[in-house]
Amino acid sequence: MRRSRGRPEPADPRQLARRLLPWFDRHGRHDLPWQREPTPYRVWVSEVMLQQTRVETVIPYFERFLRRFPDVAALAAASEDEVLHLWSGLGYYSRARHLHAAARRIVAAHGGELPADFAGLTALPGIGRSTAGAIAALARGERRPILDGNVKRVLARYFLVRGWPGDSATAAQLWQLAEACTPARRTGAYTQAIMDLGATVCTRARPACERCPLEAGCAARAAGLAATLPERRPVARPRPERRRLMLLVVRNGAEILLERRPGSGIWGGLWTPPEFAEEAGLQAWCRAQFGPRARPARLPGLRHSFTHFDLEIEPWQLRAGRAAARVEEGGRVWYNSRAPSSIGLPAPVSRLIEGCLHGVEGSGQESSDGKDDPVRGARSRGRGARAGAVAR
Ligand code: SF4
């Protein structure tokens, strides 16, 4: 597969599938849980879970989710709390809320079956052009292109597409190439193949060009630019930082007071400890709820990265006595860590609770925008900081 650099064959869209499919037959992934029975529903759930998230992370979530919600009707009938509970730890929770809302709409307006037409699919919450393309191609064998993060990377390199893929002109060029490269036959296999190549060979940091089936025609490889494409956002903006105080009120050694968050925004619909902007507000709330002798103690902080900002969490802890009984009103619960209820908890909050009660870790990264941005494999699964043990 090696050849001299500097004299590339012209990058021909028709060649891409021809080169890719034999490689896929030998080296691609053929036994992922959603591939075993690729119904539109299973492909849809897998595609949504795979946005921003690695395959290895998704597999156990997908299997649990499908055991509990084997079809659209089961998902539509569930409470949002239960859906978010099964999503807890996967991050990007707007995906789960959109999935749930779309399931309800499918039951109400489409007889419980995902719409057969492309426009009907893209009209559903959380289903963009790429996700709809994947459902059409992988579950129905239709000739529809996809353009997730892996595909963008492969196409940008193979065709030497300059520009940041978030820019509309570059995105339009990539969609044109995706359309031109998608073959009429074996569309599902091709779709899986180009995703697999991006995930396992044409990786972001160190593409393994020497074992790539596209090497002979890859313009970026020939130009020595493989690792530098796709281009990054032109002007890197400074990353905003936010700081919030969270109060972990502990009752009976195993119960933590949680509040339900509003349905939209960060961690929408999930449950978190009472939150405050400043210490004065936290102290005043503690006195109002638990009496003048309430003395919350500050715990070591932790940092959590969202797509567009970093969140500095400053946890505080308060051991509550008998006065704690009355704070349960108004959208609050005592979450019993020994008999946890089926509600959604953000991963850092789970770690905070663990750290507070038992001393465990916490830190991670997730999306803050709630959009269906089909980029895969970009998510950090935490940096190993220890809540309850990390000094900021
Ligand atoms: S030759 Fe390298 S840069 Fe080009 S598609 Fe293959 S792995 Fe990616």
XYZ file of C-alpha atoms and ligand atoms in Angstrom:
400
model
C 0.000 0.000 0.000
C 3.032 2.299 0.340
C 3.932 4.569 -2.535
C 6.113 7.567 -3.123
C 4.869 10.760 -1.514
C 4.319 13.890 -3.607
C 2.670 12.309 -6.683
C -0.845 11.518 -5.598
C -3.431 9.909 -7.748
C -6.326 12.333 -8.109
C -8.765 11.940 -5.229
C -11.750 10.396 -6.959
C -15.028 10.069 -5.011
C -15.901 6.868 -6.906
C -12.682 5.228 -5.737
C -13.343 5.730 -2.077
C -15.995 3.049 -1.613
C -14.120 0.657 -3.894
C -11.049 0.922 -1.702
C -12.914 0.973 1.551
C -15.322 -1.938 1.237
C -12.744 -4.769 0.875
C -10.932 -3.334 3.911
C -14.210 -3.205 5.825
C -14.980 -6.827 4.974
C -11.682 -7.885 6.534
C -11.058 -5.318 9.268
C -14.298 -3.479 9.986
C -16.580 -3.928 12.985
C -19.375 -6.381 12.279
C -20.621 -7.439 15.669
C -21.627 -4.264 17.494
C -24.882 -4.724 19.419
C -26.853 -2.414 17.105
C -25.523 -4.245 14.041
C -26.971 -7.593 15.103
C -30.537 -6.517 14.515
C -30.317 -3.151 12.750
C -33.901 -1.975 13.040
C -34.521 1.764 12.582
C -35.196 2.095 16.318
C -31.977 0.347 17.396
C -29.879 2.238 14.855
C -31.469 5.508 15.950
C -30.722 4.912 19.650
C -27.153 3.852 18.857
C -26.544 6.867 16.614
C -27.768 9.263 19.268
C -25.649 7.602 21.955
C -22.589 7.623 19.696
C -22.667 11.376 19.202
C -19.686 12.713 21.141
C -19.120 9.325 22.730
C -16.861 6.373 22.037
C -18.212 3.000 20.921
C -16.721 1.207 23.934
C -18.487 3.601 26.296
C -21.788 3.328 24.475
C -22.097 -0.470 24.359
C -23.168 -1.114 28.001
C -25.490 1.907 27.953
C -27.060 0.738 24.709
C -27.613 -2.774 26.023
C -29.189 -1.559 29.283
C -31.348 0.965 27.447
C -32.618 -1.600 24.940
C -33.338 -4.144 27.662
C -35.568 -1.627 29.402
C -36.953 0.060 26.263
C -37.015 -2.597 23.532
C -39.129 -0.484 21.195
C -40.418 3.025 20.584
C -43.633 2.388 22.517
C -41.758 1.337 25.663
C -39.563 4.421 25.466
C -42.523 6.717 24.888
C -44.374 5.270 27.889
C -41.461 5.798 30.290
C -41.066 8.801 32.559
C -38.335 11.295 31.742
C -36.738 10.514 35.097
C -36.311 6.882 34.118
C -34.884 7.733 30.695
C -32.403 10.140 32.278
C -31.584 7.559 34.927
C -30.502 5.080 32.237
C -28.546 7.863 30.544
C -26.797 8.958 33.740
C -23.046 9.100 33.191
C -23.283 9.175 29.391
C -23.489 12.964 29.356
C -25.039 15.338 26.814
C -28.431 14.837 28.398
C -30.352 16.841 25.833
C -29.847 13.790 23.602
C -31.886 11.673 26.001
C -34.610 14.295 26.357
C -34.867 14.650 22.571
C -34.929 10.881 22.110
C -37.745 10.592 24.609
C -39.709 13.481 23.086
C -39.251 12.027 19.601
C -40.467 8.587 20.772
C -43.633 10.182 22.132
C -44.181 12.010 18.866
C -43.591 8.812 16.854
C -46.247 7.025 18.912
C -48.683 9.940 18.677
C -48.216 10.782 14.993
C -46.607 7.793 13.244
C -48.247 4.737 14.791
C -45.106 3.837 16.772
C -42.864 3.370 13.700
C -40.060 5.719 12.712
C -41.173 7.691 9.638
C -40.201 6.015 6.369
C -39.420 9.298 4.627
C -36.305 11.357 5.224
C -38.153 14.611 5.844
C -40.281 12.866 8.473
C -37.139 11.669 10.257
C -35.426 15.061 10.283
C -38.615 16.690 11.606
C -38.230 14.736 14.877
C -36.462 16.274 17.891
C -32.722 15.552 17.938
C -32.542 13.945 14.495
C -30.359 15.972 12.157
C -29.361 15.205 8.600
C -26.499 12.923 9.562
C -28.474 10.878 12.103
C -31.350 10.526 9.640
C -28.840 9.486 6.962
C -27.413 6.819 9.241
C -30.873 5.423 10.049
C -31.786 5.365 6.335
C -28.490 3.797 5.255
C -27.821 1.349 8.093
C -31.360 0.166 8.822
C -33.005 0.551 5.426
C -30.154 0.305 2.936
C -31.083 3.619 1.331
C -28.442 5.656 -0.419
C -28.084 8.503 2.066
C -24.804 10.141 3.120
C -23.785 10.756 6.701
C -21.326 13.317 8.027
C -20.390 12.635 11.598
C -17.031 13.636 13.087
C -15.210 10.549 11.818
C -16.546 10.954 8.298
C -15.682 14.654 8.224
C -12.120 13.805 9.176
C -11.680 11.089 6.540
C -13.181 13.218 3.764
C -11.292 16.369 4.733
C -8.046 14.435 4.560
C -8.719 12.287 1.518
C -9.819 15.305 -0.535
C -7.576 17.857 1.194
C -10.463 20.068 2.233
C -9.193 23.186 3.928
C -11.266 25.173 6.366
C -12.955 24.511 9.649
C -15.867 22.019 9.282
C -18.003 24.241 11.516
C -17.899 26.894 8.819
C -20.954 26.635 6.557
C -19.001 26.736 3.263
C -16.656 23.959 4.423
C -19.588 21.936 5.769
C -21.374 22.299 2.423
C -18.265 21.096 0.590
C -17.975 18.082 2.896
C -21.663 17.236 2.431
C -21.168 17.363 -1.351
C -18.241 14.964 -1.069
C -20.165 12.703 1.311
C -22.989 12.584 -1.223
C -20.624 11.875 -4.126
C -18.771 9.112 -2.267
C -21.804 7.186 -1.004
C -22.314 4.205 -3.301
C -25.662 2.968 -4.541
C -24.844 -0.594 -3.508
C -23.807 -1.776 -0.068
C -24.631 1.651 1.321
C -24.981 0.360 4.880
C -21.607 -1.421 4.718
C -19.959 1.671 3.249
C -21.470 3.875 5.965
C -20.163 1.609 8.706
C -16.828 1.314 6.888
C -16.079 5.027 6.715
C -17.092 5.460 10.365
C -14.843 2.542 11.348
C -11.922 3.907 9.352
C -12.231 7.277 11.070
C -12.487 5.665 14.495
C -9.690 3.116 14.156
C -7.225 4.176 11.403
C -7.753 7.788 10.340
C -7.742 8.959 13.922
C -7.525 12.571 14.970
C -4.064 12.701 16.517
C -2.023 9.974 14.848
C -3.576 8.608 11.644
C -2.181 5.191 10.738
C -1.743 6.041 7.046
C 0.642 3.141 6.443
C -2.183 0.649 7.027
C -4.981 2.711 5.496
C -6.815 1.358 2.436
C -7.188 4.937 1.147
C -3.506 5.805 1.280
C -2.959 5.551 -2.475
C -5.480 8.274 -3.197
C -5.276 10.399 -0.071
C -4.368 13.998 -0.891
C -3.548 14.974 2.702
C -1.200 12.019 3.038
C 0.567 13.022 -0.165
C 0.874 16.610 1.003
C 2.147 15.621 4.445
C -0.904 17.218 6.064
C -2.705 14.140 7.360
C -2.511 14.997 11.048
C -3.349 18.679 10.587
C -6.752 18.282 8.909
C -9.556 19.002 9.451
C -8.581 22.518 10.400
C -9.529 23.797 13.823
C -11.760 26.739 14.580
C -9.904 29.777 13.155
C -9.660 31.925 16.283
C -9.593 29.988 19.474
C -11.766 31.854 21.942
C -10.769 31.831 25.581
C -12.711 29.165 27.405
C -15.193 30.691 29.826
C -15.242 29.430 33.359
C -18.189 29.300 35.736
C -18.223 28.596 39.438
C -21.071 27.122 41.433
C -21.400 26.017 45.023
C -23.213 22.740 45.670
C -24.498 21.832 49.092
C -24.489 18.144 49.984
C -26.914 17.782 52.872
C -26.473 14.322 54.384
C -29.176 12.652 56.459
C -28.877 9.322 58.249
C -25.415 8.770 56.794
C -26.685 7.645 53.373
C -29.276 10.154 52.161
C -28.473 13.274 50.153
C -30.864 16.100 49.436
C -31.376 16.632 45.688
C -33.387 19.088 43.615
C -34.797 18.585 40.150
C -33.299 20.969 37.616
C -35.392 22.830 35.051
C -36.140 20.881 31.862
C -33.817 22.916 29.657
C -30.258 24.112 30.122
C -27.296 22.344 31.644
C -28.232 18.925 33.047
C -31.877 19.730 32.272
C -34.321 17.415 34.070
C -31.587 15.762 36.156
C -31.231 15.916 39.937
C -28.433 17.791 41.675
C -27.729 19.127 45.192
C -28.967 22.638 45.998
C -26.811 25.117 44.112
C -25.648 28.598 45.021
C -23.702 31.384 43.351
C -21.992 32.574 46.542
C -21.137 31.350 50.029
C -23.322 33.983 51.689
C -26.436 32.606 49.963
C -25.502 29.041 50.902
C -24.938 29.932 54.552
C -28.196 31.885 54.732
C -30.152 28.988 53.199
C -28.611 26.531 55.676
C -29.607 28.743 58.615
C -33.128 29.207 57.245
C -33.632 25.483 56.682
C -31.729 23.944 59.581
C -31.535 26.634 62.225
C -28.902 29.154 63.330
C -26.411 26.501 64.426
C -26.133 24.887 60.985
C -22.431 24.891 60.031
C -21.732 23.585 56.505
C -18.123 22.580 55.811
C -16.311 23.214 52.586
C -14.991 20.171 50.686
C -12.175 20.076 48.114
C -13.444 21.344 44.753
C -13.599 19.714 41.376
C -13.710 20.845 37.791
C -16.041 19.623 35.062
C -15.621 20.488 31.384
C -18.587 21.143 29.149
C -18.247 21.801 25.431
C -18.269 25.551 25.784
C -17.084 26.236 29.321
C -15.470 24.798 32.404
C -17.455 24.475 35.592
C -15.698 24.829 38.915
C -17.801 23.051 41.509
C -17.228 24.050 45.104
C -18.914 21.373 47.209
C -20.061 21.974 50.768
C -21.323 19.403 53.182
C -23.826 19.605 55.992
C -24.770 16.758 58.315
C -28.447 17.314 58.938
C -30.303 16.323 62.064
C -34.004 16.021 62.769
C -34.772 19.452 61.259
C -33.991 17.928 57.851
C -37.453 16.363 57.548
C -39.109 19.583 56.441
C -36.824 20.498 53.510
C -38.203 17.756 51.290
C -40.984 19.938 49.937
C -40.847 21.749 46.611
C -39.241 19.446 44.008
C -36.703 17.928 46.361
C -35.989 14.326 47.357
C -33.789 12.546 49.816
C -31.721 10.335 47.544
C -30.840 7.152 49.350
C -27.490 5.870 48.125
C -28.222 2.420 49.588
C -31.500 2.077 47.674
C -31.098 4.530 44.776
C -34.252 5.584 42.973
C -34.521 5.714 39.165
C -33.692 9.347 38.601
C -31.064 10.979 36.429
C -27.841 12.110 38.068
C -25.025 13.897 36.206
C -21.774 11.952 36.472
C -19.977 14.615 38.556
C -22.870 14.646 41.020
C -22.724 10.853 41.345
C -19.034 11.200 42.059
C -19.632 14.012 44.522
C -22.154 11.878 46.382
C -19.776 8.938 46.366
C -16.950 11.190 47.488
C -19.055 12.720 50.230
C -20.316 9.392 51.562
C -17.452 7.063 50.732
C -14.553 9.053 49.221
C -14.428 8.513 45.425
C -13.337 10.495 42.319
C -14.721 13.008 39.836
C -14.044 15.120 36.742
C -15.151 14.923 33.124
C -16.309 16.625 29.994
C -19.619 17.006 28.226
C -21.722 19.174 25.968
C -23.300 22.368 27.129
C -25.272 23.262 24.075
C -27.860 20.513 23.861
C -27.515 20.327 20.070
C -27.372 17.246 17.915
C -23.723 17.595 16.951
C -22.685 14.268 15.503
C -19.015 14.188 16.450
C -17.815 10.861 17.733
C -14.982 9.731 19.813
C -14.084 13.219 21.071
C -15.198 12.779 24.620
C -12.851 12.557 27.542
C -14.057 10.132 30.170
C -12.561 11.986 33.058
C -9.108 12.851 34.187
C -9.011 10.923 37.386
C -9.372 13.759 39.865
C -10.765 12.705 43.203
C -13.708 14.566 44.639
C -13.272 14.719 48.336
C -9.525 14.431 47.853
C -8.655 16.978 45.183
C -7.276 20.333 46.119
C -8.093 22.899 43.420
S -4.105 7.899 4.268
Fe -3.988 8.685 6.345
S -4.977 10.679 6.302
Fe -5.529 9.613 4.431
S -7.504 8.663 4.892
Fe -5.916 7.155 5.324
S -5.392 7.388 7.504
Fe -6.556 9.215 6.854
